[in-house]
mmCIF file of C-alpha atoms in Angstrom:
data_model
loop_
_atom_site.group_PDB
_atom_site.id
_atom_site.type_symbol
_atom_site.label_atom_id
_atom_site.label_comp_id
_atom_site.label_asym_id
_atom_site.label_seq_id
_atom_site.Cartn_x
_atom_site.Cartn_y
_atom_site.Cartn_z
ATOM 1 C CA MET A 1 -0.006 -0.016 0.033
ATOM 2 C CA HIS A 2 1.317 3.474 -0.896
ATOM 3 C CA PRO A 3 1.713 5.936 1.945
ATOM 4 C CA GLN A 4 -0.716 8.923 1.977
ATOM 5 C CA PRO A 5 0.523 11.645 -0.339
ATOM 6 C CA THR A 6 1.479 15.094 1.215
ATOM 7 C CA ARG A 7 -1.590 17.280 1.238
ATOM 8 C CA ILE A 8 -0.700 20.771 0.097
ATOM 9 C CA LEU A 9 -2.278 24.228 0.364
ATOM 10 C CA LEU A 10 -1.038 26.541 -2.384
ATOM 11 C CA ALA A 11 -1.367 30.272 -1.781
ATOM 12 C CA ASP A 12 -0.491 32.844 -4.501
ATOM 13 C CA ASP A 13 -2.468 35.826 -5.729
ATOM 14 C CA HIS A 14 -1.846 34.981 -9.397
ATOM 15 C CA ALA A 15 -4.124 32.264 -10.600
ATOM 16 C CA LEU A 16 -1.811 31.491 -13.483
ATOM 17 C CA VAL A 17 1.152 30.877 -11.130
ATOM 18 C CA ARG A 18 -1.062 28.674 -8.868
ATOM 19 C CA HIS A 19 -2.175 26.708 -11.909
ATOM 20 C CA GLY A 20 1.453 26.162 -13.087
ATOM 21 C CA LEU A 21 2.741 25.172 -9.691
ATOM 22 C CA ARG A 22 -0.310 22.743 -9.260
ATOM 23 C CA LEU A 23 0.625 21.019 -12.421
ATOM 24 C CA ILE A 24 4.162 20.374 -11.242
ATOM 25 C CA LEU A 25 3.004 19.190 -7.806
ATOM 26 C CA ASP A 26 0.028 17.100 -8.851
ATOM 27 C CA ALA A 27 2.234 15.155 -11.335
ATOM 28 C CA GLU A 28 4.036 13.561 -8.438
ATOM 29 C CA PRO A 29 2.529 10.537 -6.736
ATOM 30 C CA ASP A 30 3.614 11.656 -3.286
ATOM 31 C CA LEU A 31 2.253 15.224 -3.454
ATOM 32 C CA THR A 32 -1.308 16.514 -3.951
ATOM 33 C CA VAL A 33 -2.722 20.006 -3.845
ATOM 34 C CA VAL A 34 -5.971 19.934 -1.790
ATOM 35 C CA ALA A 35 -6.582 23.682 -1.405
ATOM 36 C CA GLU A 36 -5.802 27.004 -3.086
ATOM 37 C CA ALA A 37 -5.772 30.460 -1.669
ATOM 38 C CA GLY A 38 -5.480 33.878 -3.416
ATOM 39 C CA ASP A 39 -4.125 35.873 -0.423
ATOM 40 C CA GLY A 40 -2.562 35.335 3.045
ATOM 41 C CA ALA A 41 -5.778 35.809 4.930
ATOM 42 C CA GLU A 42 -7.561 33.131 2.901
ATOM 43 C CA ALA A 43 -4.595 30.760 3.355
ATOM 44 C CA VAL A 44 -4.795 31.191 7.131
ATOM 45 C CA ASP A 45 -8.535 30.426 7.071
ATOM 46 C CA LEU A 46 -8.001 27.342 4.969
ATOM 47 C CA ALA A 47 -5.033 25.997 6.985
ATOM 48 C CA THR A 48 -6.580 26.468 10.371
ATOM 49 C CA ARG A 49 -10.182 25.422 9.757
ATOM 50 C CA ALA A 50 -11.301 22.511 12.026
ATOM 51 C CA ASP A 51 -11.669 20.105 9.163
ATOM 52 C CA ALA A 52 -8.401 21.171 7.398
ATOM 53 C CA ALA A 53 -6.209 18.237 6.502
ATOM 54 C CA ILE A 54 -3.197 20.110 5.390
ATOM 55 C CA ASP A 55 0.371 18.779 5.760
ATOM 56 C CA LEU A 56 2.223 21.575 4.034
ATOM 57 C CA ALA A 57 1.417 25.181 3.079
ATOM 58 C CA ILE A 58 3.280 26.788 0.145
ATOM 59 C CA LEU A 59 2.952 30.567 0.579
ATOM 60 C CA ASP A 60 3.893 33.441 -1.811
ATOM 61 C CA ILE A 61 5.673 36.195 0.098
ATOM 62 C CA ALA A 62 4.009 39.084 -1.604
ATOM 63 C CA MET A 63 0.254 38.735 -1.332
ATOM 64 C CA PRO A 64 -2.510 41.188 -0.699
ATOM 65 C CA ARG A 65 -4.549 41.556 2.554
ATOM 66 C CA MET A 66 -1.891 39.534 4.486
ATOM 67 C CA THR A 67 1.643 38.731 3.252
ATOM 68 C CA GLY A 68 2.926 35.174 3.069
ATOM 69 C CA ILE A 69 5.286 35.897 6.016
ATOM 70 C CA GLN A 70 2.285 37.182 8.239
ATOM 71 C CA ALA A 71 0.348 34.126 7.089
ATOM 72 C CA ALA A 72 3.223 31.854 7.977
ATOM 73 C CA ARG A 73 3.494 33.333 11.456
ATOM 74 C CA GLU A 74 -0.216 32.974 12.003
ATOM 75 C CA ILE A 75 -0.367 29.359 10.661
ATOM 76 C CA SER A 76 2.635 28.349 12.886
ATOM 77 C CA ARG A 77 0.845 29.752 15.864
ATOM 78 C CA ARG A 78 -2.533 28.257 15.231
ATOM 79 C CA ALA A 79 -1.662 24.954 13.368
ATOM 80 C CA PRO A 80 1.929 24.171 14.456
ATOM 81 C CA GLY A 81 1.748 20.754 12.726
ATOM 82 C CA ILE A 82 1.702 22.180 9.184
ATOM 83 C CA ARG A 83 5.029 22.579 7.506
ATOM 84 C CA LEU A 84 5.559 25.796 5.657
ATOM 85 C CA LEU A 85 7.454 26.773 2.483
ATOM 86 C CA MET A 86 7.802 30.266 1.188
ATOM 87 C CA LEU A 87 7.822 31.258 -2.524
ATOM 88 C CA SER A 88 9.456 34.461 -3.634
ATOM 89 C CA MET A 89 10.419 36.410 -6.742
ATOM 90 C CA TYR A 90 13.246 37.889 -4.837
ATOM 91 C CA ASP A 91 16.636 36.551 -3.806
ATOM 92 C CA ASN A 92 16.500 38.722 -0.711
ATOM 93 C CA GLU A 93 18.354 37.821 2.498
ATOM 94 C CA GLN A 94 15.955 39.902 4.592
ATOM 95 C CA TYR A 95 12.890 38.004 3.384
ATOM 96 C CA PHE A 96 14.735 34.751 3.695
ATOM 97 C CA PHE A 97 15.533 35.326 7.379
ATOM 98 C CA GLU A 98 12.088 36.757 8.072
ATOM 99 C CA SER A 99 10.630 33.551 6.577
ATOM 100 C CA LEU A 100 12.727 31.410 8.879
ATOM 101 C CA LYS A 101 11.648 33.458 11.881
ATOM 102 C CA ALA A 102 7.989 33.068 10.831
ATOM 103 C CA GLY A 103 8.361 29.239 11.046
ATOM 104 C CA ALA A 104 9.029 28.351 7.395
ATOM 105 C CA SER A 105 11.401 25.511 6.698
ATOM 106 C CA GLY A 106 12.295 26.574 3.142
ATOM 107 C CA TYR A 107 12.512 29.384 0.710
ATOM 108 C CA VAL A 108 12.016 28.708 -3.049
ATOM 109 C CA LEU A 109 12.687 31.245 -5.738
ATOM 110 C CA LYS A 110 9.913 31.272 -8.313
ATOM 111 C CA SER A 111 12.227 31.684 -11.175
ATOM 112 C CA VAL A 112 13.532 28.098 -10.430
ATOM 113 C CA ALA A 113 10.417 26.613 -8.783
ATOM 114 C CA ASP A 114 10.062 24.103 -11.505
ATOM 115 C CA ARG A 115 13.489 22.819 -10.515
ATOM 116 C CA ASP A 116 13.460 23.268 -6.758
ATOM 117 C CA LEU A 117 9.870 23.042 -5.480
ATOM 118 C CA LEU A 118 9.621 19.250 -5.431
ATOM 119 C CA GLU A 119 12.856 18.893 -3.567
ATOM 120 C CA ALA A 120 11.795 21.620 -1.089
ATOM 121 C CA CYS A 121 8.451 19.935 -0.447
ATOM 122 C CA ARG A 122 10.088 16.595 0.299
ATOM 123 C CA ALA A 123 12.770 18.214 2.472
ATOM 124 C CA ALA A 124 10.156 20.091 4.491
ATOM 125 C CA MET A 125 8.185 16.794 5.092
ATOM 126 C CA ARG A 126 11.483 15.158 6.278
ATOM 127 C CA GLY A 127 11.837 18.104 8.772
ATOM 128 C CA GLU A 128 14.884 19.367 6.912
ATOM 129 C CA PRO A 129 15.584 22.983 5.916
ATOM 130 C CA PHE A 130 15.547 23.808 2.145
ATOM 131 C CA LEU A 131 17.806 26.610 1.138
ATOM 132 C CA TYR A 132 18.170 28.012 -2.262
ATOM 133 C CA PRO A 133 21.831 28.280 -3.266
ATOM 134 C CA GLY A 134 22.068 32.115 -2.756
ATOM 135 C CA ALA A 135 20.900 31.634 0.910
ATOM 136 C CA VAL A 136 23.486 28.979 1.589
ATOM 137 C CA THR A 137 26.128 31.182 0.023
ATOM 138 C CA ALA A 138 24.969 34.254 2.114
ATOM 139 C CA LEU A 139 25.159 32.174 5.284
ATOM 140 C CA ILE A 140 28.504 30.721 4.594
ATOM 141 C CA ARG A 141 29.937 33.992 3.454
ATOM 142 C CA ASP A 142 28.792 35.797 6.448
ATOM 143 C CA TYR A 143 29.914 33.047 8.773
ATOM 144 C CA LEU A 144 33.424 32.907 7.299
ATOM 145 C CA GLN A 145 33.798 36.682 7.413
ATOM 146 C CA ARG A 146 32.972 36.770 11.110
ATOM 147 C CA HIS A 147 35.722 34.168 11.654
ATOM 148 C CA GLN A 148 38.170 36.299 9.770
ATOM 149 C CA HIS A 149 37.397 39.131 12.166
ATOM 150 C CA GLY A 150 38.884 37.264 15.127
ATOM 151 C CA GLU A 151 35.875 35.221 16.172
ATOM 152 C CA PRO A 152 36.685 31.614 16.915
ATOM 153 C CA VAL A 153 37.214 29.472 13.877
ATOM 154 C CA PRO A 154 35.044 26.226 13.495
ATOM 155 C CA ASP A 155 36.805 23.074 14.823
ATOM 156 C CA THR A 156 36.251 21.335 11.604
ATOM 157 C CA LEU A 157 37.076 23.226 8.475
ATOM 158 C CA LEU A 158 35.626 22.116 5.178
ATOM 159 C CA THR A 159 37.225 19.336 3.180
ATOM 160 C CA SER A 160 38.373 20.151 -0.413
ATOM 161 C CA ARG A 161 35.411 18.284 -1.716
ATOM 162 C CA GLU A 162 33.007 20.268 0.533
ATOM 163 C CA GLU A 163 34.709 23.513 -0.651
ATOM 164 C CA GLU A 164 34.167 22.382 -4.220
ATOM 165 C CA ILE A 165 30.466 21.819 -3.507
ATOM 166 C CA VAL A 166 30.131 25.218 -1.702
ATOM 167 C CA LYS A 167 31.626 26.858 -4.831
ATOM 168 C CA LEU A 168 29.174 25.043 -7.117
ATOM 169 C CA ILE A 169 26.234 25.917 -4.806
ATOM 170 C CA ALA A 170 27.419 29.550 -4.855
ATOM 171 C CA GLU A 171 27.438 29.451 -8.723
ATOM 172 C CA GLY A 172 23.728 28.520 -8.557
ATOM 173 C CA HIS A 173 23.957 24.852 -9.555
ATOM 174 C CA SER A 174 21.207 22.502 -8.339
ATOM 175 C CA SER A 175 22.006 19.331 -6.506
ATOM 176 C CA LYS A 176 21.430 17.401 -9.734
ATOM 177 C CA ASP A 177 23.867 19.645 -11.636
ATOM 178 C CA ILE A 178 26.453 19.185 -8.956
ATOM 179 C CA ALA A 179 25.992 15.431 -9.053
ATOM 180 C CA ASP A 180 26.493 15.481 -12.783
ATOM 181 C CA ILE A 181 29.555 17.672 -12.680
ATOM 182 C CA LEU A 182 31.269 15.741 -9.901
ATOM 183 C CA VAL A 183 29.999 12.291 -11.074
ATOM 184 C CA ILE A 184 28.476 11.475 -7.761
ATOM 185 C CA SER A 185 24.877 10.679 -6.725
ATOM 186 C CA VAL A 186 22.372 13.383 -5.798
ATOM 187 C CA LYS A 187 22.120 11.691 -2.418
ATOM 188 C CA THR A 188 25.834 12.218 -1.883
ATOM 189 C CA VAL A 189 25.551 15.916 -2.794
ATOM 190 C CA GLU A 190 22.719 16.253 -0.270
ATOM 191 C CA ARG A 191 24.798 14.553 2.396
ATOM 192 C CA HIS A 192 27.715 16.894 1.766
ATOM 193 C CA ARG A 193 25.355 19.922 1.827
ATOM 194 C CA ALA A 194 24.005 18.747 5.166
ATOM 195 C CA ASN A 195 27.523 18.219 6.574
ATOM 196 C CA ILE A 196 28.637 21.678 5.336
ATOM 197 C CA LEU A 197 25.717 23.328 7.193
ATOM 198 C CA ALA A 198 26.415 21.147 10.302
ATOM 199 C CA LYS A 199 30.137 22.057 10.276
ATOM 200 C CA LEU A 200 29.234 25.799 10.099
ATOM 201 C CA GLY A 201 26.784 25.387 12.937
ATOM 202 C CA LEU A 202 23.909 26.106 10.522
ATOM 203 C CA ARG A 203 22.229 22.746 10.616
ATOM 204 C CA ASP A 204 18.640 23.394 11.432
ATOM 205 C CA ARG A 205 16.282 26.281 11.070
ATOM 206 C CA LEU A 206 16.442 27.544 14.591
ATOM 207 C CA GLU A 207 20.218 27.592 14.429
ATOM 208 C CA LEU A 208 19.946 29.558 11.176
ATOM 209 C CA THR A 209 17.619 32.025 12.739
ATOM 210 C CA ARG A 210 19.730 32.429 15.865
ATOM 211 C CA HIS A 211 22.779 32.916 13.659
ATOM 212 C CA ALA A 212 20.933 35.462 11.614
ATOM 213 C CA ILE A 213 20.033 37.484 14.697
ATOM 214 C CA ARG A 214 23.549 37.198 16.075
ATOM 215 C CA ALA A 215 25.044 38.368 12.793
ATOM 216 C CA GLY A 216 22.667 41.448 12.835
ATOM 217 C CA LEU A 217 20.902 40.342 9.699
ATOM 218 C CA VAL A 218 17.443 40.462 11.333
ATOM 219 C CA GLU A 219 16.259 42.252 14.441
ATOM 220 C CA PRO A 220 15.345 39.798 17.197
#
C-alpha cells in the first residue's frame, strides 16, 4: 500500500502561477494540492479550519490583505503541525531570514520553482531546511567573514570536496547539476550539503535564525 500523499495548500495571488505550480505538484504521486488560496488571509482560514487536513502550506511572500510571512506566522501559531514553504520572486536575505523566523522550513525562488519546488516539499516533510543556493552562500560567506574578524574558527574546516560543493552551490547549480559535474549521486551531494551546514553550525532552522540574529541580519 502506498503511503498517503502530502496534502498541500497553495497560496499565490496569481491564478496562473497557482495553476502552473499545481501541475508540477500534482504530477508527483507523493504530493497532492488539496486547497488553493489567493491571499494570505484566505490561506490562514483554509489552513486552520477545524476540518483542514493540510500537511504543507506553500505561501507566496508578496500577497494582498496579508503577506505570506504574516500568514506563515499565524499558521505556525494556530496549526503548528503544518510545514511551511515560502515562494518568492526575490533573492532577498531579509525576506529569507524573516521567513525562517516566521516558522518556514524553506524558501524557494519562483524563477527556479520548476526545478526546486519538489525537492523543497520533500525536505520540508522530512523536517529538513531547504535553502536555495544564494541563501546557503550568504550564510556561509557571512559566517566565514565573522571568523576572519577574530571570532573563533570552526573546529572542523571544510574538506576540499566540501569547498568544491560550496563553490558550485554559490554558482547557482542544483544538487542534480552538482551530482552530474562531480560524477556522484544526488544523495551524496545532499549529504555533503547537510555536513557543510552542520560544520558551520547552521544545521537546522532555529540555528539559522539564531545565527541571523547574532550576525545582525535580522532584528530579534
